[in-house]
Amino acid sequence: MKKRPGIPSFILFFSLFFLILSPRVIASAYGAETADEIQKDGDFEFMEEEFGHAPISVADPFKPFNRAMFQFNDKLYFWALKPAARGYSAVVPLFARKGIKNFFYNVRAPIRIAGSLLQFKGEKAMAEYSRFLINTTMGVLGFRNAVKNYPHLNPGEEDSGQTLAHYGIGNGFYLVLPFLGPSSLRDAVGLFGDSAYLDPTAYIKPTEAYYGTRALDTVNGTSLRLGDYETLKKSALDPYEAFRDAYIQYRNNQIQH
């Protein structure tokens, strides 16, 4: 990949908002509408469904590093991302924030389509493709989820990490990535492929527009789920281990479907 030119400090600052908890950590799994009517892309969904389940076995050879990164991401959330999301939600109406969330979920359809095709899930790929076409047209570029009442056109998540698992590649070991949050060796490789090649926003130029777009996506998504992270963290005896086990269980469940 071509090396991006240097960026102003304020752009770098806001880019951290995108990086901190990205698709696997903060709020997008997901008003006059209910939360289920917001396009889901994985944020706290795994924590809500799997939090508190029995511990999951996963190699964690870099636990000291992972714990340090967990604390780093935690502080960055409270000191930077949360204040930004609060200010953003104060000036941007809820309906607009929901529409922006839907738009970003729709534009990343190539990740889900490619993941489905590479796993020979043709029916799922066709459903995702149909969903993309309908939401892009009838849903006004994806700002509205025009197919929310049609379960067969809401097939669920697929990504490169799941594709690697389909071909027998295990978790490897657990990782907490700085800015990115919970992952595994396999999922980190898959996330790089998705983010660098399959995500259409990766090709936005110039650099300032690219980072601005990513910052908007993250701050907007977080504004819709303020308080969720705090609640989940508070309910755990050991937040690090609880988030780790919930993440691995969530990914295992995704792979089985």
mmCIF file of C-alpha atoms in Angstrom:
data_model
loop_
_atom_site.group_PDB
_atom_site.id
_atom_site.type_symbol
_atom_site.label_atom_id
_atom_site.label_comp_id
_atom_site.label_asym_id
_atom_site.label_seq_id
_atom_site.Cartn_x
_atom_site.Cartn_y
_atom_site.Cartn_z
ATOM 1 C CA MET A 1 0.000 0.000 0.000
ATOM 2 C CA LYS A 2 1.141 3.524 -0.692
ATOM 3 C CA LYS A 3 2.364 5.431 2.308
ATOM 4 C CA ARG A 4 -0.048 8.178 3.255
ATOM 5 C CA PRO A 5 1.329 11.698 3.518
ATOM 6 C CA GLY A 6 1.696 13.396 6.863
ATOM 7 C CA ILE A 7 -1.511 14.647 8.429
ATOM 8 C CA PRO A 8 -2.320 17.598 10.661
ATOM 9 C CA SER A 9 -2.450 16.914 14.383
ATOM 10 C CA PHE A 10 -6.186 17.559 14.619
ATOM 11 C CA ILE A 11 -6.830 14.989 11.883
ATOM 12 C CA LEU A 12 -4.622 12.463 13.676
ATOM 13 C CA PHE A 13 -6.525 13.144 16.897
ATOM 14 C CA PHE A 14 -9.875 12.439 15.319
ATOM 15 C CA SER A 15 -8.526 9.389 13.516
ATOM 16 C CA LEU A 16 -8.006 7.853 16.939
ATOM 17 C CA PHE A 17 -11.771 7.955 17.356
ATOM 18 C CA PHE A 18 -12.078 5.612 14.421
ATOM 19 C CA LEU A 19 -9.289 3.358 15.582
ATOM 20 C CA ILE A 20 -10.108 2.991 19.270
ATOM 21 C CA LEU A 21 -12.877 0.439 19.205
ATOM 22 C CA SER A 22 -13.682 0.036 15.534
ATOM 23 C CA PRO A 23 -16.075 -2.630 14.344
ATOM 24 C CA ARG A 24 -15.354 -5.002 17.171
ATOM 25 C CA VAL A 25 -15.567 -2.923 20.256
ATOM 26 C CA ILE A 26 -17.925 0.056 20.317
ATOM 27 C CA ALA A 27 -21.396 0.455 19.312
ATOM 28 C CA SER A 28 -22.365 -0.648 15.923
ATOM 29 C CA ALA A 29 -23.969 -4.013 16.085
ATOM 30 C CA TYR A 30 -26.340 -2.368 15.854
ATOM 31 C CA GLY A 31 -35.339 7.239 18.134
ATOM 32 C CA ALA A 32 -38.634 6.814 17.125
ATOM 33 C CA GLU A 33 -37.148 3.511 15.942
ATOM 34 C CA THR A 34 -35.936 0.722 18.197
ATOM 35 C CA ALA A 35 -32.285 -0.227 18.512
ATOM 36 C CA ASP A 36 -32.880 -3.271 16.303
ATOM 37 C CA GLU A 37 -33.824 -0.953 13.449
ATOM 38 C CA ILE A 38 -30.346 0.545 13.396
ATOM 39 C CA GLN A 39 -28.042 -1.294 11.014
ATOM 40 C CA LYS A 40 -25.854 -3.666 13.002
ATOM 41 C CA ASP A 41 -22.142 -4.051 12.433
ATOM 42 C CA GLY A 42 -20.831 -5.752 15.524
ATOM 43 C CA ASP A 43 -19.923 -3.256 18.223
ATOM 44 C CA PHE A 44 -21.360 -4.189 21.616
ATOM 45 C CA GLU A 45 -23.636 -6.898 20.268
ATOM 46 C CA PHE A 46 -21.166 -9.595 21.284
ATOM 47 C CA MET A 47 -20.830 -8.172 24.793
ATOM 48 C CA GLU A 48 -24.576 -8.025 25.358
ATOM 49 C CA GLU A 49 -25.235 -11.588 24.221
ATOM 50 C CA GLU A 50 -22.161 -13.338 25.606
ATOM 51 C CA PHE A 51 -21.199 -11.300 28.667
ATOM 52 C CA GLY A 52 -21.287 -13.404 31.825
ATOM 53 C CA HIS A 53 -21.202 -16.793 30.090
ATOM 54 C CA ALA A 54 -18.802 -19.503 31.224
ATOM 55 C CA PRO A 55 -15.110 -18.731 30.549
ATOM 56 C CA ILE A 56 -13.884 -19.657 27.081
ATOM 57 C CA SER A 57 -10.543 -21.350 26.539
ATOM 58 C CA VAL A 58 -8.191 -19.334 24.337
ATOM 59 C CA ALA A 59 -4.421 -18.991 24.377
ATOM 60 C CA ASP A 60 -3.382 -15.703 25.951
ATOM 61 C CA PRO A 61 0.447 -15.765 25.948
ATOM 62 C CA PHE A 62 0.724 -11.974 25.782
ATOM 63 C CA LYS A 63 -1.568 -11.239 28.716
ATOM 64 C CA PRO A 64 0.612 -8.454 30.218
ATOM 65 C CA PHE A 65 0.663 -6.654 26.866
ATOM 66 C CA ASN A 66 -3.039 -7.290 26.321
ATOM 67 C CA ARG A 67 -3.975 -5.959 29.738
ATOM 68 C CA ALA A 68 -1.902 -2.847 29.110
ATOM 69 C CA MET A 69 -3.635 -2.296 25.762
ATOM 70 C CA PHE A 70 -7.023 -2.881 27.384
ATOM 71 C CA GLN A 71 -6.262 -0.113 29.867
ATOM 72 C CA PHE A 72 -4.936 2.131 27.096
ATOM 73 C CA ASN A 73 -8.095 1.713 25.021
ATOM 74 C CA ASP A 74 -10.228 2.190 28.121
ATOM 75 C CA LYS A 75 -8.594 5.523 28.945
ATOM 76 C CA LEU A 76 -8.793 6.672 25.343
ATOM 77 C CA TYR A 77 -12.507 5.920 25.330
ATOM 78 C CA PHE A 78 -13.224 7.911 28.482
ATOM 79 C CA TRP A 79 -10.854 10.781 27.754
ATOM 80 C CA ALA A 80 -11.414 11.275 24.021
ATOM 81 C CA LEU A 81 -14.095 9.225 22.317
ATOM 82 C CA LYS A 82 -16.886 9.539 24.869
ATOM 83 C CA PRO A 83 -16.621 13.350 25.251
ATOM 84 C CA ALA A 84 -16.557 13.734 21.466
ATOM 85 C CA ALA A 85 -19.595 11.483 21.056
ATOM 86 C CA ARG A 86 -21.503 13.399 23.712
ATOM 87 C CA GLY A 87 -20.822 16.723 22.042
ATOM 88 C CA TYR A 88 -21.694 15.275 18.650
ATOM 89 C CA SER A 89 -25.006 13.831 19.876
ATOM 90 C CA ALA A 90 -25.926 17.215 21.341
ATOM 91 C CA VAL A 91 -25.878 18.885 17.922
ATOM 92 C CA VAL A 92 -26.795 16.071 15.504
ATOM 93 C CA PRO A 93 -30.404 14.818 15.750
ATOM 94 C CA LEU A 94 -31.048 11.140 16.452
ATOM 95 C CA PHE A 95 -32.690 10.417 13.094
ATOM 96 C CA ALA A 96 -29.622 11.777 11.287
ATOM 97 C CA ARG A 97 -27.240 9.715 13.403
ATOM 98 C CA LYS A 98 -29.250 6.568 12.685
ATOM 99 C CA GLY A 99 -29.172 7.331 8.979
ATOM 100 C CA ILE A 100 -25.395 7.791 9.030
ATOM 101 C CA LYS A 101 -25.013 4.484 10.860
ATOM 102 C CA ASN A 102 -27.128 2.759 8.212
ATOM 103 C CA PHE A 103 -25.111 4.378 5.425
ATOM 104 C CA PHE A 104 -21.778 3.068 6.682
ATOM 105 C CA TYR A 105 -23.177 -0.419 7.200
ATOM 106 C CA ASN A 106 -24.516 -0.422 3.657
ATOM 107 C CA VAL A 107 -21.334 0.870 2.045
ATOM 108 C CA ARG A 108 -19.336 -1.979 3.622
ATOM 109 C CA ALA A 109 -21.455 -4.641 1.931
ATOM 110 C CA PRO A 110 -18.437 -5.789 -0.177
ATOM 111 C CA ILE A 111 -16.837 -7.188 2.995
ATOM 112 C CA ARG A 112 -19.879 -9.332 3.748
ATOM 113 C CA ILE A 113 -20.441 -10.349 0.130
ATOM 114 C CA ALA A 114 -16.813 -11.405 -0.354
ATOM 115 C CA GLY A 115 -16.823 -13.322 2.931
ATOM 116 C CA SER A 116 -19.955 -15.197 1.910
ATOM 117 C CA LEU A 117 -18.632 -16.054 -1.551
ATOM 118 C CA LEU A 118 -15.270 -17.255 -0.251
ATOM 119 C CA GLN A 119 -17.100 -19.608 2.108
ATOM 120 C CA PHE A 120 -19.360 -20.836 -0.721
ATOM 121 C CA LYS A 121 -22.432 -19.359 0.950
ATOM 122 C CA GLY A 122 -24.049 -18.379 -2.311
ATOM 123 C CA GLU A 123 -27.528 -17.776 -0.929
ATOM 124 C CA LYS A 124 -26.160 -15.502 1.768
ATOM 125 C CA ALA A 125 -24.051 -13.593 -0.759
ATOM 126 C CA MET A 126 -27.075 -13.082 -3.008
ATOM 127 C CA ALA A 127 -29.171 -11.881 -0.074
ATOM 128 C CA GLU A 128 -26.476 -9.400 0.913
ATOM 129 C CA TYR A 129 -26.116 -8.204 -2.680
ATOM 130 C CA SER A 130 -29.889 -7.753 -3.003
ATOM 131 C CA ARG A 131 -29.972 -5.902 0.293
ATOM 132 C CA PHE A 132 -27.231 -3.580 -0.919
ATOM 133 C CA LEU A 133 -29.027 -2.806 -4.191
ATOM 134 C CA ILE A 134 -32.382 -2.160 -2.529
ATOM 135 C CA ASN A 135 -30.996 -0.048 0.297
ATOM 136 C CA THR A 136 -28.793 1.940 -2.069
ATOM 137 C CA THR A 137 -31.787 2.802 -4.261
ATOM 138 C CA MET A 138 -35.003 2.646 -2.241
ATOM 139 C CA GLY A 139 -33.084 3.338 0.951
ATOM 140 C CA VAL A 140 -31.518 6.516 -0.456
ATOM 141 C CA LEU A 141 -27.850 5.442 -0.585
ATOM 142 C CA GLY A 142 -28.375 3.259 2.462
ATOM 143 C CA PHE A 143 -29.417 5.985 4.879
ATOM 144 C CA ARG A 144 -32.643 4.045 5.399
ATOM 145 C CA ASN A 145 -32.877 0.291 5.873
ATOM 146 C CA ALA A 146 -35.610 -0.468 3.370
ATOM 147 C CA VAL A 147 -35.461 -4.238 3.990
ATOM 148 C CA LYS A 148 -35.530 -4.298 7.792
ATOM 149 C CA ASN A 149 -38.819 -6.244 7.769
ATOM 150 C CA TYR A 150 -37.480 -8.966 5.457
ATOM 151 C CA PRO A 151 -35.369 -11.429 7.503
ATOM 152 C CA HIS A 152 -34.105 -13.278 4.433
ATOM 153 C CA LEU A 153 -32.455 -10.021 3.283
ATOM 154 C CA ASN A 154 -30.706 -9.547 6.623
ATOM 155 C CA PRO A 155 -28.309 -12.524 6.541
ATOM 156 C CA GLY A 156 -25.873 -11.367 9.223
ATOM 157 C CA GLU A 157 -22.160 -10.746 9.387
ATOM 158 C CA GLU A 158 -19.383 -12.283 7.308
ATOM 159 C CA ASP A 159 -15.784 -11.112 7.198
ATOM 160 C CA SER A 160 -12.297 -12.320 6.357
ATOM 161 C CA GLY A 161 -11.711 -13.611 9.878
ATOM 162 C CA GLN A 162 -14.705 -15.909 9.514
ATOM 163 C CA THR A 163 -13.473 -16.935 6.078
ATOM 164 C CA LEU A 164 -10.103 -17.971 7.502
ATOM 165 C CA ALA A 165 -11.906 -19.969 10.196
ATOM 166 C CA HIS A 166 -13.981 -21.675 7.499
ATOM 167 C CA TYR A 167 -10.748 -23.075 6.083
ATOM 168 C CA GLY A 168 -9.641 -24.454 9.429
ATOM 169 C CA ILE A 169 -7.557 -21.620 10.847
ATOM 170 C CA GLY A 170 -8.092 -21.272 14.584
ATOM 171 C CA ASN A 171 -7.918 -18.212 16.798
ATOM 172 C CA GLY A 172 -4.182 -18.631 17.261
ATOM 173 C CA PHE A 173 -4.003 -16.522 20.384
ATOM 174 C CA TYR A 174 -5.884 -13.623 21.905
ATOM 175 C CA LEU A 175 -4.828 -10.050 21.215
ATOM 176 C CA VAL A 176 -5.967 -6.647 22.364
ATOM 177 C CA LEU A 177 -4.921 -4.273 19.623
ATOM 178 C CA PRO A 178 -4.115 -0.670 20.522
ATOM 179 C CA PHE A 179 -7.000 1.507 19.326
ATOM 180 C CA LEU A 180 -8.788 -1.522 17.823
ATOM 181 C CA GLY A 181 -9.696 -3.552 20.887
ATOM 182 C CA PRO A 182 -10.377 -7.326 21.280
ATOM 183 C CA SER A 183 -9.152 -9.615 18.522
ATOM 184 C CA SER A 184 -7.150 -12.763 17.842
ATOM 185 C CA LEU A 185 -4.236 -13.490 15.559
ATOM 186 C CA ARG A 186 -6.607 -14.847 12.917
ATOM 187 C CA ASP A 187 -9.090 -12.000 13.220
ATOM 188 C CA ALA A 188 -6.341 -9.368 13.187
ATOM 189 C CA VAL A 189 -5.125 -10.710 9.837
ATOM 190 C CA GLY A 190 -8.690 -10.788 8.535
ATOM 191 C CA LEU A 191 -9.391 -7.283 9.790
ATOM 192 C CA PHE A 192 -6.353 -5.956 7.955
ATOM 193 C CA GLY A 193 -7.568 -7.501 4.710
ATOM 194 C CA ASP A 194 -11.071 -6.150 5.150
ATOM 195 C CA SER A 195 -9.972 -2.653 6.176
ATOM 196 C CA ALA A 196 -7.244 -2.243 3.576
ATOM 197 C CA TYR A 197 -8.852 -3.838 0.520
ATOM 198 C CA LEU A 198 -12.558 -4.678 0.855
ATOM 199 C CA ASP A 199 -13.822 -1.618 2.717
ATOM 200 C CA PRO A 200 -14.667 1.038 0.092
ATOM 201 C CA THR A 201 -13.844 3.832 2.538
ATOM 202 C CA ALA A 202 -10.192 2.739 2.408
ATOM 203 C CA TYR A 203 -9.968 4.285 -1.065
ATOM 204 C CA ILE A 204 -11.182 7.753 -0.105
ATOM 205 C CA LYS A 205 -8.845 10.558 -1.176
ATOM 206 C CA PRO A 206 -7.374 12.907 -0.062
ATOM 207 C CA THR A 207 -6.007 11.708 3.259
ATOM 208 C CA GLU A 208 -7.890 14.350 5.231
ATOM 209 C CA ALA A 209 -11.201 13.133 3.804
ATOM 210 C CA TYR A 210 -10.282 9.526 4.579
ATOM 211 C CA TYR A 211 -9.550 10.180 8.245
ATOM 212 C CA GLY A 212 -12.496 12.522 8.567
ATOM 213 C CA THR A 213 -14.807 9.812 7.246
ATOM 214 C CA ARG A 214 -13.457 7.232 9.656
ATOM 215 C CA ALA A 215 -13.762 9.653 12.567
ATOM 216 C CA LEU A 216 -17.370 10.426 11.633
ATOM 217 C CA ASP A 217 -18.217 6.734 11.479
ATOM 218 C CA THR A 218 -16.816 5.988 14.923
ATOM 219 C CA VAL A 219 -18.055 9.065 16.763
ATOM 220 C CA ASN A 220 -21.501 8.665 15.211
ATOM 221 C CA GLY A 221 -21.722 4.989 16.128
ATOM 222 C CA THR A 222 -20.546 5.631 19.662
ATOM 223 C CA SER A 223 -23.129 8.387 20.137
ATOM 224 C CA LEU A 224 -25.860 5.783 19.625
ATOM 225 C CA ARG A 225 -24.512 3.492 22.350
ATOM 226 C CA LEU A 226 -23.269 5.815 25.063
ATOM 227 C CA GLY A 227 -23.256 4.077 28.437
ATOM 228 C CA ASP A 228 -23.164 0.504 27.147
ATOM 229 C CA TYR A 229 -19.442 0.020 27.645
ATOM 230 C CA GLU A 230 -19.598 1.461 31.144
ATOM 231 C CA THR A 231 -22.483 -0.819 32.134
ATOM 232 C CA LEU A 232 -20.785 -3.956 30.855
ATOM 233 C CA LYS A 233 -17.479 -3.068 32.431
ATOM 234 C CA LYS A 234 -19.099 -2.334 35.779
ATOM 235 C CA SER A 235 -20.875 -5.705 35.816
ATOM 236 C CA ALA A 236 -17.642 -7.689 35.426
ATOM 237 C CA LEU A 237 -15.437 -8.845 38.285
ATOM 238 C CA ASP A 238 -12.441 -8.759 35.924
ATOM 239 C CA PRO A 239 -13.368 -6.635 32.880
ATOM 240 C CA TYR A 240 -10.337 -7.771 30.877
ATOM 241 C CA GLU A 241 -11.186 -11.460 31.160
ATOM 242 C CA ALA A 242 -14.917 -10.859 30.732
ATOM 243 C CA PHE A 243 -14.422 -8.931 27.486
ATOM 244 C CA ARG A 244 -11.927 -11.518 26.249
ATOM 245 C CA ASP A 245 -14.217 -14.488 26.884
ATOM 246 C CA ALA A 246 -17.267 -12.711 25.475
ATOM 247 C CA TYR A 247 -15.394 -11.750 22.317
ATOM 248 C CA ILE A 248 -14.125 -15.287 21.654
ATOM 249 C CA GLN A 249 -17.560 -16.792 22.329
ATOM 250 C CA TYR A 250 -19.174 -14.279 20.007
ATOM 251 C CA ARG A 251 -16.743 -15.054 17.206
ATOM 252 C CA ASN A 252 -17.156 -18.801 17.715
ATOM 253 C CA ASN A 253 -20.914 -18.404 17.400
ATOM 254 C CA GLN A 254 -20.536 -16.336 14.227
ATOM 255 C CA ILE A 255 -18.289 -18.952 12.651
ATOM 256 C CA GLN A 256 -20.801 -21.717 13.363
ATOM 257 C CA HIS A 257 -23.491 -19.889 11.412
#
